[in-house]
Structures are given as structure tokens and as C-alpha cells.
């Protein structure tokens, strides 16, 4: 056994001209900055290594000089395949200018591809990317005209279209851990994430390449606990001990024990947000959180949903996740994004994307940069600005429900939030709701065709996706819908019935959202007048999203009616009531059972013509008993 510890300069010298690098990291977590700095220094001093290839999944940088920005020199790179480019503007600028070949592919697909490369497979099949800019029919992810090699093929398997992501020959891995022993075994006890380190090391080693890992410290050979070793020494060729400034836990936090998962952080560790446009949007998105469900929160505007969920006491009633492998707890934001406190588990990034791609997410909340008349969303390319898709395509395409979050306009928007709603102090100079987006990162047409539930949430209104395009469904108090919404869209939305956004969103106090989402007030919604044999059910603004909620309503109504001993007339308020389409039949069966056992006559009302139509579909034999107002419904029971 040889001692594998080398200097940063010696490590950089192992990289030859024309090599293809793969690097670890997610934003500012797990980025091998000591190694990247050494490669940059050697290139600036000697002109070598040069003409390198680079393959990375998540964005690795601070938007300025750290991370992969260190490789953003003309001549150093020749071709780059990456997931998220927004945090590496120096490399992105080379691609946009046509000075290097470049492709933007889905982060999750690259992450999963590392395993297939390690296994010697020719590539990976996936539906992720269909009908987006990654689809070969829409450019195949190429960033510029120089990038002519096909990285993605469209294939037909049976009756289904799939994309084939081609394997890459990776010859150098630059990775990061916490502790190495002299034999090269690597643990990651002080890292916030494990990401794809193991798969990347295997992919490079099996290709006959060089695996280099930077760490904080070195232990005697074979003294590390075997169960804590994340990268076995048989995969590692060289180890570099990093300087502290090049081995921070995240780009925002030098070190937090809470991010290691080895201790629970106290409540309030992540501060509450101030009430501004960002929080208004996050609050409205939080109304869509599925109790006992699994949720992904994207980078940027959606990060605030975790803070709101914590303020409202909802974290224990759902599982928040982040794509690099975080499960449970409270995800962090900004340059801490990807880390989390009080997690249940931290798994490999590629395994997380397996779960996402297979439909494991009940809901995701993602950023909204541009949307168009068909519901397409662009977050990846804006003229000369290359942001990249990151994990957006994997997540948005496969979650059961999608909520896009962003301000209605961009560049200079200023608003005031009061108890009365929203006041636009200065309108943003740039429209975000266009006739056609510049690049399709999310296909609205595909989502509508497949029946995916999609909302678009802004500080002043909410849209939903329909087969005919965007439909305006909610407007904030204080907003003129015609002048401040429709008049600022390239193509007017579908307009039918519009309701106000919930007034609690705009008040600078807790919204008591737990009561709504957990139906803690269900008992208060059921009232029996024993003298008149009349049952009152107030389902106003109630949201039903799970079968057990349907069951609970039936059980609680039965508990009230059974001891009464006589049949009752029922008055039901369905104003603002919402139920997922897949539960409508269950709801109808529940009501039919109650009608069989306890009801005499039922009168229902809703101010919404759409809801009255839906009630007519769910209760086809009671269409004449569905009214617009409570007075009309009461009159029917009274015989007037």
C-alpha cells in the first residue's frame, strides 16, 4: 500500500490535456475548491491542462469566482455537459459565446447516468425531457451552433417515446470528503450532502481514469469505521488536504453541526421571513401543501415555502425534500441551498432522482421566470443569459402536482403588502407572461394532456393549467384584474370565475394554516338542530385531497346523526369547496351512504357556477336541489 496523500499542485499535474473531468458539488456544498484552484493555477502558469471536457450534474459555484468558475478560462475547457449553469457565469459565458461546445441536460439524468457509466452501459433511457428543449426535436440541449454532437436520442419502445442519454467517457474525478485514511478510504461526516461521489468515482475508475479527493484531515490507514466510508480506497488514486478557506461546508456557512445531521437544531434556527412579495407567494403556495405528503422545494422563490411551513407548524405533517438527497427536516436557502436541518435522512442524489422520476413526489414548488399561453415555463435560457435547467425538468415532469412560484413581472417591481391586500408601487419593467417562452423547460401541453395538476402563483394572482391554456382563478385584494394582470399579459388568460386570494396571506401574523390543512375545525363545520331535525354542514373553503379525509368527514357526520335517532334535512354550504378529481366518486359514495342511513332531504348551495356544475355531475339525481345562495337552499327545505 502506498500513501496516497499529495499536494494540490501534484494532484493538478495528474490531469492531462484532453481529459474529461467530472466534479462533485451542489451549489456551494461538497465542491472541491482546493483541487479546482490548483487546476486553474497550473493552467494560468503553464497553459496546461487544456482542451478539457467537463461533465457535472448540479450547479457548483457562487455566481462569481468559486467552484467551477475557476475553470472559466478560454483554452482550459473544450466541451461541457452540465445541469445547472446559473451559478457558473464564467463557464456559461464561454458556452453562450461559442468558445466551447456546451449542452444543458437535466441534472437528474446526468446524476443517474454516472451509475450507468460506472456499469459500462451505453447510456440511460428516460422519459424526462420529452417535449422540452432537451428533446432532439427541440435542439437536444445544445447551447450553441458549435455543439453538433448528439447527446440525446429520441427512441420508441413499444408504444412509448423515450429519450436515450448517451454515456460519456470520464477520465478524471475531482471529489470531496471529510476524512481520508492513508489508503484513500473517504468518510463524509462533516459534509452536508453525499451527492454522487461514489458513482462518479466508480465511473472514472472503471474507465481507467484518475480519482482525486480533497479532504479536511487524514487518519492512519484502515482506522476509519467501515460503515462510514462513502468512497472506498480502491477507487481513490490521490488525496489532497485542503486549506480551511477552500473547504467550507457551504458557501454561506463555514460549518454548522445541524447540516451534518448529527444533531437536531433548535426551533427557530432558520429565521422567519418578512412580509413582502416573496412571502406572499410562499404563503399562497403553502396552501397547496399535502398533509402527510412528500414535497420538493426548488431554488429561489420556492425556498420560502419551507420557512412558512415552519412558522405554521406544518413541518411535522409533511416531508420536505431537496434534490441532492435531503429527506425531511427544514431545507436551507440561498447559498446554503441543498443543506437542511433536522433531516430524517440524506441519500445519494441519483437515488433521490430515482424516487422523483418514479412519481414519488406528491407536490413540488418551483421557480417561475417565464410562462406562456400554453402553460409552458422557461427557467433555463434568456437570450445571452444561460441559467440551465438543473433538476427542474425531472421534478416538474413527474410530480403529481406542480406549483410554479414567481412575481408577476420582473426588473424593478415594488409592492406594499397590507391587511387590505397588495398595492403595486412600481410595476416591473419586464413581462413574464408571454405569447411564447424563449425555451421550454416545462411543457404545459404535455402536462395538460396527462392530467397533471399545475398552478402558477404570483404576488397578485393565481393561474391554473387547463387543456386550453392558462386560466385566471384568483386575484389578490387591491389588484385591478383587467389593468394589472390581463393588460400585462401578451395573451389574455381564460377567465371564468375569479375568487379573491385568501385574506390571511396579507396579514402580518400567523395564518393558522394547520387548521385548514389538518381539518382541525371539522367538528365546528357540523351542526345539528335537534328540534327541527336539520343538519348544517359548512364545507366553505374546505379542501379535500386524500381518501382518508373523505372517510373522516363521513365518520364525523355519522357520529352526529346516529344518536339523534331520526332522519334529518341537510343544508350544505359548498362555497369555495375543492376536491381532487380522483376523489369525487369516493365523496359521492360517502354521501350516498349517509343519505341511506340518516338523511331525508338534502339542499346544497354554492356561489360558484362551476362548483354547482361539478355538484350536478357528482350528484346527478339532485341537480334541482343545488342552489346559488343559502337563502334559496333554505327555502327549498322550508318548502317556500
Coordinates of N, CA, C and O in Angstrom, one line a residue, residues 275-446:
X275 N -42.7 40.1 5.7 CA -43.9 40.0 4.8 C -43.7 41.0 3.6 O -43.8 42.2 3.7
X276 N -43.3 40.4 2.5 CA -43.1 41.1 1.2 C -43.6 40.2 0.1 O -44.3 39.2 0.4
X277 N -43.3 40.5 -1.1 CA -43.8 39.8 -2.3 C -43.4 38.3 -2.2 O -44.2 37.4 -2.5
X278 N -42.1 38.1 -1.8 CA -41.6 36.7 -1.7 C -42.5 35.9 -0.7 O -42.8 34.7 -0.9
X279 N -42.8 36.5 0.5 CA -43.5 35.7 1.5 C -45.0 35.6 1.1 O -45.6 34.5 1.4
X280 N -45.5 36.6 0.4 CA -46.9 36.4 -0.1 C -47.0 35.2 -1.0 O -47.9 34.4 -0.9
X281 N -46.1 35.1 -1.9 CA -46.1 34.0 -2.8 C -45.9 32.7 -2.1 O -46.6 31.7 -2.3
X282 N -44.9 32.6 -1.2 CA -44.7 31.4 -0.4 C -45.9 31.0 0.4 O -46.2 29.8 0.5
X283 N -46.6 32.0 1.0 CA -47.8 31.7 1.8 C -48.9 31.0 0.9 O -49.5 30.1 1.3
X284 N -49.1 31.6 -0.3 CA -50.1 31.1 -1.1 C -49.7 29.7 -1.6 O -50.6 28.8 -1.7
X285 N -48.5 29.5 -1.9 CA -48.0 28.1 -2.2 C -48.2 27.1 -1.1 O -48.6 26.0 -1.3
X286 N -48.1 27.6 0.1 CA -48.2 26.7 1.3 C -49.6 26.2 1.4 O -49.8 25.1 2.0
X287 N -50.6 26.9 0.9 CA -52.0 26.4 0.9 C -52.1 25.0 0.1 O -53.1 24.3 0.4
X288 N -51.2 24.8 -0.8 CA -51.2 23.6 -1.6 C -50.5 22.4 -1.0 O -50.5 21.3 -1.5
X289 N -49.8 22.6 0.2 CA -49.0 21.5 0.8 C -49.9 20.3 1.1 O -50.9 20.5 1.7
X290 N -49.5 19.1 0.7 CA -50.3 17.9 1.0 C -49.9 17.4 2.4 O -48.8 17.0 2.6
X291 N -50.9 17.3 3.3 CA -50.6 16.7 4.6 C -50.2 15.3 4.4 O -50.8 14.5 3.7
X292 N -49.1 14.9 5.2 CA -48.5 13.6 5.1 C -47.9 13.3 3.8 O -47.6 12.1 3.5
X293 N -47.8 14.3 2.9 CA -47.2 14.1 1.6 C -45.7 14.4 1.5 O -45.1 14.8 2.5
X294 N -45.1 14.1 0.4 CA -43.7 14.3 0.1 C -43.6 15.5 -0.9 O -44.2 15.4 -1.9
X295 N -42.8 16.5 -0.5 CA -42.7 17.7 -1.3 C -41.3 18.0 -1.6 O -40.4 17.8 -0.8
X296 N -41.1 18.5 -2.8 CA -39.8 19.1 -3.2 C -39.9 20.6 -3.4 O -40.9 21.1 -3.9
X297 N -39.0 21.3 -2.8 CA -38.9 22.8 -3.0 C -37.7 23.2 -3.8 O -36.6 22.8 -3.4
X298 N -37.9 23.9 -4.8 CA -36.8 24.3 -5.7 C -36.0 25.5 -5.2 O -36.3 26.1 -4.1
X299 N -35.0 25.9 -5.9 CA -34.2 27.1 -5.5 C -34.9 28.4 -5.9 O -35.7 28.5 -6.8
X300 N -34.6 29.4 -5.1 CA -35.1 30.7 -5.4 C -36.4 31.0 -4.6 O -36.5 30.7 -3.4
X301 N -37.4 31.5 -5.3 CA -38.7 31.8 -4.7 C -39.3 30.7 -3.8 O -39.8 30.9 -2.8
X302 N -39.3 29.4 -4.3 CA -39.9 28.4 -3.5 C -39.2 28.1 -2.2 O -39.9 27.4 -1.3
X303 N -38.0 28.5 -2.0 CA -37.3 28.3 -0.8 C -38.1 28.8 0.4 O -38.1 28.2 1.5
X304 N -38.9 29.9 0.2 CA -39.6 30.5 1.3 C -40.8 29.6 1.8 O -41.2 29.8 2.9
X305 N -41.2 28.6 1.0 CA -42.3 27.8 1.5 C -41.9 27.0 2.7 O -42.7 26.7 3.6
X306 N -40.6 26.6 2.8 CA -40.1 25.8 4.0 C -40.2 26.7 5.2 O -40.6 26.3 6.3
X307 N -39.9 28.0 5.1 CA -40.0 28.9 6.2 C -41.4 29.1 6.6 O -41.7 29.1 7.8
X308 N -42.3 29.3 5.7 CA -43.7 29.4 6.0 C -44.3 28.2 6.7 O -45.0 28.2 7.7
X309 N -43.9 27.0 6.2 CA -44.4 25.7 6.8 C -43.9 25.6 8.2 O -44.6 25.1 9.1
X310 N -42.7 26.1 8.5 CA -42.2 26.1 9.8 C -42.9 27.0 10.7 O -43.3 26.7 11.9
X311 N -43.2 28.2 10.2 CA -44.0 29.2 11.0 C -45.4 28.7 11.3 O -45.9 29.0 12.4
X312 N -46.0 28.0 10.4 CA -47.3 27.5 10.6 C -47.4 26.1 11.3 O -48.5 25.6 11.4
X313 N -46.3 25.6 11.7 CA -46.3 24.4 12.5 C -46.6 23.2 11.6 O -47.2 22.2 12.1
X314 N -46.2 23.2 10.3 CA -46.6 22.1 9.4 C -45.5 21.1 9.1 O -45.8 20.1 8.5
X315 N -44.3 21.4 9.5 CA -43.2 20.6 9.1 C -43.4 19.1 9.6 O -43.0 18.2 8.9
X316 N -44.0 18.9 10.8 CA -44.2 17.6 11.3 C -45.3 16.8 10.5 O -45.4 15.6 10.7
X317 N -46.0 17.5 9.7 CA -47.1 16.9 9.0 C -46.9 16.7 7.5 O -47.8 16.3 6.7
X318 N -45.7 16.9 7.1 CA -45.3 16.6 5.7 C -43.8 16.4 5.7 O -43.1 16.7 6.6
X319 N -43.3 15.9 4.5 CA -41.9 15.6 4.4 C -41.4 16.5 3.3 O -41.7 16.3 2.1
X320 N -40.5 17.4 3.6 CA -39.9 18.3 2.6 C -38.6 17.6 2.2 O -37.9 17.0 2.9
X321 N -38.3 17.7 0.9 CA -37.1 17.1 0.3 C -36.4 18.1 -0.6 O -37.0 19.1 -1.1
X322 N -35.2 17.9 -0.9 CA -34.4 18.6 -1.9 C -33.7 17.6 -2.7 O -33.2 16.6 -2.3
X323 N -33.5 18.0 -4.0 CA -33.0 17.0 -5.0 C -31.6 16.5 -4.7 O -31.3 15.3 -5.2
X324 N -30.7 17.1 -4.0 CA -29.4 16.5 -3.8 C -29.4 15.3 -2.8 O -28.4 14.7 -2.6
X325 N -30.6 15.0 -2.2 CA -30.7 13.8 -1.4 C -31.3 14.1 0.0 O -31.4 13.1 0.8
X326 N -31.7 15.3 0.3 CA -32.3 15.6 1.6 C -33.7 15.1 1.7 O -34.5 15.3 0.8
X327 N -34.0 14.4 2.8 CA -35.3 13.9 3.1 C -35.7 14.3 4.5 O -35.0 14.0 5.5
X328 N -36.8 15.1 4.6 CA -37.3 15.5 5.9 C -36.6 16.8 6.4 O -35.6 17.3 5.8
X329 N -37.1 17.3 7.5 CA -36.5 18.5 8.1 C -36.9 19.7 7.4 O -37.9 19.8 6.7
X330 N -36.0 20.8 7.6 CA -36.3 22.1 7.0 C -35.1 22.5 6.1 O -34.0 22.7 6.6
X331 N -35.4 22.5 4.8 CA -34.3 22.9 3.8 C -33.8 24.3 4.1 O -34.6 25.2 4.4
X332 N -32.6 24.5 3.8 CA -32.0 25.9 3.9 C -32.1 26.6 2.6 O -32.5 26.0 1.6
X333 N -31.8 27.9 2.6 CA -31.9 28.7 1.4 C -30.7 29.4 1.0 O -29.6 29.3 1.7
X334 N -30.7 30.2 -0.1 CA -29.6 31.0 -0.5 C -28.4 30.1 -0.9 O -28.6 29.0 -1.5
X335 N -27.2 30.5 -0.5 CA -26.0 29.7 -0.8 C -25.9 28.5 0.1 O -24.9 27.8 0.0
X336 N -26.8 28.4 1.1 CA -26.9 27.2 1.9 C -27.8 26.1 1.2 O -28.0 25.0 1.7
X337 N -28.5 26.5 0.1 CA -29.5 25.7 -0.5 C -28.9 24.3 -0.8 O -27.8 24.1 -1.3
X338 N -29.7 23.3 -0.5 CA -29.2 21.9 -0.6 C -29.0 21.3 0.7 O -29.2 20.1 0.9
X339 N -28.6 22.1 1.7 CA -28.5 21.6 3.1 C -29.8 21.7 3.8 O -30.7 22.3 3.3
X340 N -29.9 21.1 5.0 CA -31.1 21.1 5.7 C -30.8 20.8 7.2 O -29.8 20.2 7.5
X341 N -31.7 21.2 8.1 CA -31.5 20.9 9.5 C -32.6 19.9 9.8 O -33.7 19.9 9.2
X342 N -32.4 19.1 10.8 CA -33.3 18.1 11.4 C -33.9 17.1 10.4 O -35.1 16.8 10.3
X343 N -33.0 16.7 9.5 CA -33.4 15.7 8.4 C -33.7 14.3 9.0 O -33.3 14.0 10.1
X344 N -34.5 13.6 8.2 CA -34.8 12.2 8.5 C -33.7 11.3 7.9 O -33.3 10.3 8.4
X345 N -33.2 11.8 6.7 CA -32.2 11.0 6.0 C -31.5 11.9 5.0 O -32.1 12.9 4.5
X346 N -30.3 11.6 4.6 CA -29.6 12.2 3.4 C -29.1 11.0 2.6 O -28.3 10.2 3.0
X347 N -29.7 10.9 1.4 CA -29.3 9.8 0.5 C -28.5 10.4 -0.7 O -28.4 11.6 -0.9
X348 N -28.1 9.5 -1.6 CA -27.3 9.9 -2.8 C -28.3 10.7 -3.7 O -29.5 10.4 -3.8
X349 N -27.7 11.6 -4.4 CA -28.5 12.4 -5.3 C -29.2 11.6 -6.4 O -30.4 11.8 -6.8
X350 N -28.4 10.6 -7.0 CA -29.0 9.8 -8.0 C -30.2 9.0 -7.5 O -31.2 8.7 -8.2
X351 N -30.1 8.5 -6.3 CA -31.2 7.8 -5.7 C -32.4 8.7 -5.5 O -33.6 8.2 -5.6
X352 N -32.2 9.9 -5.1 CA -33.3 10.9 -4.9 C -34.0 11.1 -6.2 O -35.3 11.1 -6.3
X353 N -33.3 11.2 -7.3 CA -33.9 11.4 -8.6 C -34.6 10.1 -9.1 O -35.6 10.2 -9.8
X354 N -34.2 9.0 -8.7 CA -34.9 7.7 -9.0 C -36.3 7.9 -8.4 O -37.3 7.5 -9.0
X355 N -36.4 8.3 -7.1 CA -37.6 8.4 -6.4 C -38.5 9.5 -7.1 O -39.7 9.3 -7.3
X356 N -37.9 10.6 -7.4 CA -38.6 11.7 -8.1 C -39.2 11.2 -9.4 O -40.4 11.4 -9.7
X357 N -38.3 10.6 -10.2 CA -38.7 10.3 -11.6 C -39.8 9.2 -11.6 O -40.6 9.1 -12.5
X358 N -39.8 8.4 -10.6 CA -40.8 7.3 -10.5 C -42.2 7.8 -9.9 O -43.1 7.0 -9.8
X359 N -42.3 9.1 -9.7 CA -43.6 9.6 -9.2 C -43.7 9.7 -7.7 O -44.8 9.8 -7.2
X360 N -42.6 9.7 -7.0 CA -42.7 9.8 -5.5 C -43.1 11.1 -4.9 O -43.5 11.1 -3.7
X361 N -43.1 12.2 -5.7 CA -43.4 13.5 -5.1 C -44.9 13.7 -5.2 O -45.5 13.6 -6.3
X362 N -45.5 14.1 -4.1 CA -46.9 14.5 -4.1 C -47.1 15.9 -4.6 O -48.1 16.2 -5.3
X363 N -46.1 16.7 -4.4 CA -46.1 18.1 -4.9 C -44.7 18.6 -5.0 O -43.8 18.3 -4.3
X364 N -44.5 19.5 -5.9 CA -43.3 20.3 -6.0 C -43.7 21.8 -6.2 O -44.7 22.1 -6.7
X365 N -42.8 22.6 -5.6 CA -42.9 24.1 -5.8 C -41.6 24.6 -6.5 O -40.5 24.4 -5.9
X366 N -41.7 25.1 -7.7 CA -40.6 25.5 -8.4 C -40.7 27.0 -8.9 O -41.7 27.5 -8.9
X367 N -39.5 27.5 -9.3 CA -39.5 28.9 -9.7 C -40.2 29.1 -11.1 O -40.4 28.2 -11.9
X368 N -40.6 30.4 -11.3 CA -41.3 30.8 -12.5 C -40.6 32.1 -13.0 O -40.7 33.1 -12.5
X369 N -39.9 31.9 -14.2 CA -39.3 33.0 -14.8 C -40.1 33.5 -16.0 O -40.2 34.7 -16.2
X370 N -40.6 32.6 -16.8 CA -41.4 33.0 -17.9 C -42.5 31.9 -18.1 O -42.2 30.7 -17.9
X371 N -43.7 32.3 -18.4 CA -44.8 31.4 -18.8 C -45.5 31.9 -20.0 O -45.4 33.1 -20.3
X372 N -46.1 31.0 -20.7 CA -46.8 31.4 -21.9 C -48.2 30.9 -22.0 O -48.7 30.3 -21.0
X373 N -48.9 31.2 -23.1 CA -50.4 31.0 -23.2 C -50.7 29.5 -23.1 O -51.8 29.1 -22.7
X374 N -49.7 28.6 -23.4 CA -50.0 27.2 -23.4 C -49.6 26.6 -22.0 O -49.7 25.4 -21.8
X375 N -49.1 27.4 -21.1 CA -48.7 26.9 -19.8 C -47.2 26.5 -19.8 O -46.8 25.9 -18.7
X376 N -46.5 26.6 -20.9 CA -45.1 26.3 -20.9 C -44.3 27.2 -19.9 O -44.7 28.4 -19.8
X377 N -43.3 26.7 -19.3 CA -42.5 27.5 -18.4 C -41.0 27.5 -18.8 O -40.5 26.4 -19.2
X378 N -40.3 28.6 -18.8 CA -38.9 28.7 -19.1 C -38.2 29.2 -17.8 O -38.5 30.2 -17.3
X379 N -37.2 28.4 -17.4 CA -36.3 28.9 -16.3 C -34.8 28.7 -16.7 O -33.9 29.0 -15.9
X380 N -34.6 28.3 -18.0 CA -33.3 27.9 -18.3 C -32.5 28.8 -19.2 O -31.2 28.8 -19.2
X381 N -33.1 29.6 -20.1 CA -32.3 30.4 -21.1 C -33.1 31.6 -21.4 O -34.3 31.6 -21.7
X382 N -32.4 32.8 -21.3 CA -33.0 34.1 -21.5 C -32.0 34.9 -22.4 O -31.1 35.6 -21.8
X383 N -32.1 34.8 -23.7 CA -31.2 35.4 -24.6 C -29.8 34.9 -24.3 O -29.5 33.8 -24.4
X384 N -28.9 35.9 -24.0 CA -27.5 35.5 -23.7 C -27.3 35.0 -22.3 O -26.2 34.6 -22.0
X385 N -28.3 35.0 -21.5 CA -28.1 34.5 -20.1 C -28.5 33.1 -20.0 O -29.7 32.7 -20.3
X386 N -27.6 32.2 -19.6 CA -27.8 30.8 -19.5 C -27.9 30.4 -18.1 O -26.9 30.4 -17.3
X387 N -29.1 30.0 -17.7 CA -29.3 29.6 -16.3 C -29.2 28.1 -16.2 O -28.7 27.6 -15.2
X388 N -29.7 27.4 -17.1 CA -29.7 25.9 -17.1 C -30.9 25.4 -16.4 O -31.5 26.1 -15.5
X389 N -31.3 24.2 -16.7 CA -32.5 23.6 -16.1 C -32.3 23.0 -14.7 O -33.3 22.9 -14.0
X390 N -31.1 22.6 -14.4 CA -30.9 21.9 -13.1 C -31.8 20.7 -13.0 O -32.0 20.0 -14.0
X391 N -32.4 20.5 -11.8 CA -33.3 19.3 -11.7 C -34.7 19.7 -12.0 O -35.6 18.8 -11.8
X392 N -35.0 20.8 -12.6 CA -36.3 21.3 -12.8 C -37.1 20.4 -13.7 O -38.3 20.1 -13.5
X393 N -36.5 19.9 -14.8 CA -37.3 19.0 -15.7 C -37.7 17.7 -15.1 O -38.8 17.2 -15.1
X394 N -36.7 17.0 -14.4 CA -37.0 15.8 -13.7 C -38.2 16.0 -12.7 O -39.1 15.2 -12.7
X395 N -38.1 17.1 -11.9 CA -39.1 17.3 -10.9 C -40.4 17.7 -11.4 O -41.4 17.1 -11.0
X396 N -40.5 18.7 -12.3 CA -41.7 19.2 -12.7 C -42.5 18.2 -13.6 O -43.7 18.2 -13.6
X397 N -41.8 17.4 -14.3 CA -42.4 16.4 -15.2 C -43.0 15.3 -14.5 O -44.0 14.6 -15.0
X398 N -42.6 15.0 -13.3 CA -43.0 13.7 -12.6 C -43.8 13.9 -11.3 O -44.3 12.9 -10.8
X399 N -43.8 15.1 -10.7 CA -44.6 15.3 -9.5 C -46.1 15.2 -9.8 O -46.5 15.6 -10.9
X400 N -46.8 14.7 -8.8 CA -48.3 14.7 -9.0 C -48.9 16.0 -9.2 O -49.9 16.2 -9.9
X401 N -48.4 17.0 -8.4 CA -48.9 18.4 -8.5 C -47.7 19.3 -8.6 O -46.7 19.1 -7.9
X402 N -47.9 20.4 -9.4 CA -46.8 21.3 -9.6 C -47.3 22.7 -9.3 O -48.4 23.1 -9.8
X403 N -46.6 23.5 -8.5 CA -46.9 24.9 -8.2 C -45.7 25.7 -8.6 O -44.6 25.6 -8.0
X404 N -45.8 26.5 -9.6 CA -44.8 27.5 -10.0 C -44.9 28.8 -9.3 O -46.0 29.3 -9.2
X405 N -43.8 29.3 -8.8 CA -43.9 30.5 -7.9 C -42.9 31.5 -8.4 O -41.8 31.3 -8.7
X406 N -43.5 32.8 -8.6 CA -42.6 33.9 -9.0 C -43.5 35.2 -9.1 O -44.7 35.1 -9.1
X407 N -42.8 36.3 -9.1 CA -43.5 37.6 -9.2 C -44.1 37.7 -10.6 O -43.7 37.0 -11.5
X408 N -45.2 38.5 -10.7 CA -45.9 38.6 -12.0 C -45.1 39.3 -13.0 O -45.2 39.0 -14.2
X409 N -44.3 40.3 -12.7 CA -43.4 41.0 -13.6 C -42.0 41.0 -13.0 O -41.8 40.7 -11.8
X410 N -41.0 41.3 -13.8 CA -39.6 41.3 -13.3 C -39.0 42.7 -13.5 O -39.5 43.6 -14.2
X411 N -37.8 42.9 -12.9 CA -37.0 44.1 -13.1 C -37.7 45.4 -12.5 O -38.3 46.1 -13.3
X412 N -37.5 45.6 -11.2 CA -37.9 46.8 -10.6 C -39.3 46.8 -10.0 O -39.8 47.8 -9.5
X413 N -39.9 45.6 -9.9 CA -41.2 45.5 -9.2 C -41.1 45.9 -7.7 O -40.3 45.4 -7.0
X414 N -42.0 46.8 -7.3 CA -42.1 47.2 -5.9 C -43.6 47.1 -5.5 O -44.4 47.6 -6.2
X415 N -43.8 46.4 -4.4 CA -45.2 46.4 -3.9 C -45.2 46.7 -2.4 O -44.2 46.7 -1.7
X416 N -46.4 47.0 -1.9 CA -46.7 47.2 -0.5 C -47.7 46.1 -0.1 O -48.7 45.9 -0.8
X417 N -47.5 45.4 1.0 CA -48.4 44.4 1.5 C -49.1 45.0 2.8 O -48.4 45.3 3.7
X418 N -50.4 45.0 2.8 CA -51.1 45.5 3.9 C -52.2 44.5 4.2 O -52.5 43.5 3.5
X419 N -52.9 44.7 5.3 CA -54.1 43.8 5.7 C -55.1 43.9 4.6 O -55.9 42.9 4.5
X420 N -55.1 44.9 3.8 CA -56.1 45.0 2.7 C -55.7 44.4 1.4 O -56.5 44.3 0.4
X421 N -54.5 43.9 1.3 CA -54.0 43.2 0.1 C -52.7 43.7 -0.4 O -51.8 44.0 0.4
X422 N -52.6 43.9 -1.7 CA -51.4 44.2 -2.4 C -51.6 45.6 -3.1 O -52.6 45.8 -3.8
X423 N -50.6 46.4 -3.0 CA -50.6 47.7 -3.7 C -49.3 47.7 -4.6 O -48.2 47.5 -4.1
X424 N -49.5 47.9 -5.9 CA -48.3 48.0 -6.8 C -47.7 49.4 -6.7 O -48.4 50.4 -7.2
X425 N -46.6 49.5 -6.1 CA -45.9 50.9 -6.1 C -45.2 51.2 -7.3 O -45.2 52.3 -7.8
X426 N -44.5 50.2 -7.9 CA -43.8 50.4 -9.2 C -43.9 49.1 -9.9 O -43.5 48.0 -9.4
X427 N -44.4 49.1 -11.1 CA -44.5 47.9 -11.9 C -43.2 47.4 -12.5 O -42.3 48.3 -12.8
X428 N -43.0 46.1 -12.5 CA -41.7 45.6 -13.1 C -41.7 45.9 -14.6 O -42.7 46.0 -15.3
X429 N -40.5 46.2 -15.1 CA -40.3 46.6 -16.5 C -40.4 45.5 -17.5 O -40.5 45.7 -18.7
X430 N -40.3 44.2 -17.0 CA -40.2 43.1 -17.9 C -41.4 42.2 -17.7 O -41.7 41.7 -16.6
X431 N -42.1 41.9 -18.7 CA -43.3 40.9 -18.7 C -42.7 39.5 -18.5 O -41.7 39.1 -19.1
X432 N -43.5 38.7 -17.8 CA -43.1 37.3 -17.6 C -44.1 36.3 -18.2 O -43.9 35.1 -18.4
X433 N -45.4 36.8 -18.5 CA -46.4 36.0 -19.1 C -46.5 36.4 -20.6 O -47.1 37.4 -20.9
X434 N -45.9 35.5 -21.4 CA -45.6 35.9 -22.8 C -46.5 35.0 -23.7 O -47.2 34.1 -23.3
X435 N -46.4 35.4 -25.0 CA -47.1 34.6 -26.0 C -46.4 33.2 -26.2 O -47.1 32.2 -26.2
X436 N -45.1 33.3 -26.2 CA -44.3 32.0 -26.3 C -43.0 32.2 -25.4 O -42.4 33.3 -25.6
X437 N -42.7 31.3 -24.6 CA -41.4 31.4 -23.9 C -40.2 31.2 -24.8 O -40.3 30.6 -25.9
X438 N -39.1 31.7 -24.3 CA -37.9 31.6 -25.2 C -37.4 30.1 -25.3 O -36.8 29.7 -26.3
X439 N -37.6 29.4 -24.2 CA -37.1 28.0 -24.2 C -38.1 27.2 -23.3 O -38.5 27.6 -22.3
X440 N -38.5 26.0 -23.8 CA -39.4 25.2 -23.0 C -38.7 24.3 -22.0 O -38.1 23.3 -22.4
X441 N -38.7 24.7 -20.7 CA -38.2 23.8 -19.7 C -39.3 22.9 -19.1 O -39.0 21.9 -18.6
X442 N -40.5 23.4 -19.1 CA -41.7 22.6 -18.7 C -42.7 22.7 -19.8 O -43.1 23.8 -20.3
X443 N -43.2 21.6 -20.2 CA -44.2 21.5 -21.3 C -45.6 21.5 -20.7 O -46.1 20.5 -20.2
X444 N -46.3 22.7 -20.9 CA -47.6 22.8 -20.4 C -48.6 21.9 -21.2 O -49.5 21.3 -20.6
X445 N -48.3 21.8 -22.5 CA -49.2 20.9 -23.3 C -49.1 19.5 -22.9 O -50.2 18.8 -22.8
X446 N -47.9 19.0 -22.6 CA -47.8 17.6 -22.2 C -48.4 17.4 -20.8 O -49.1 16.4 -20.6

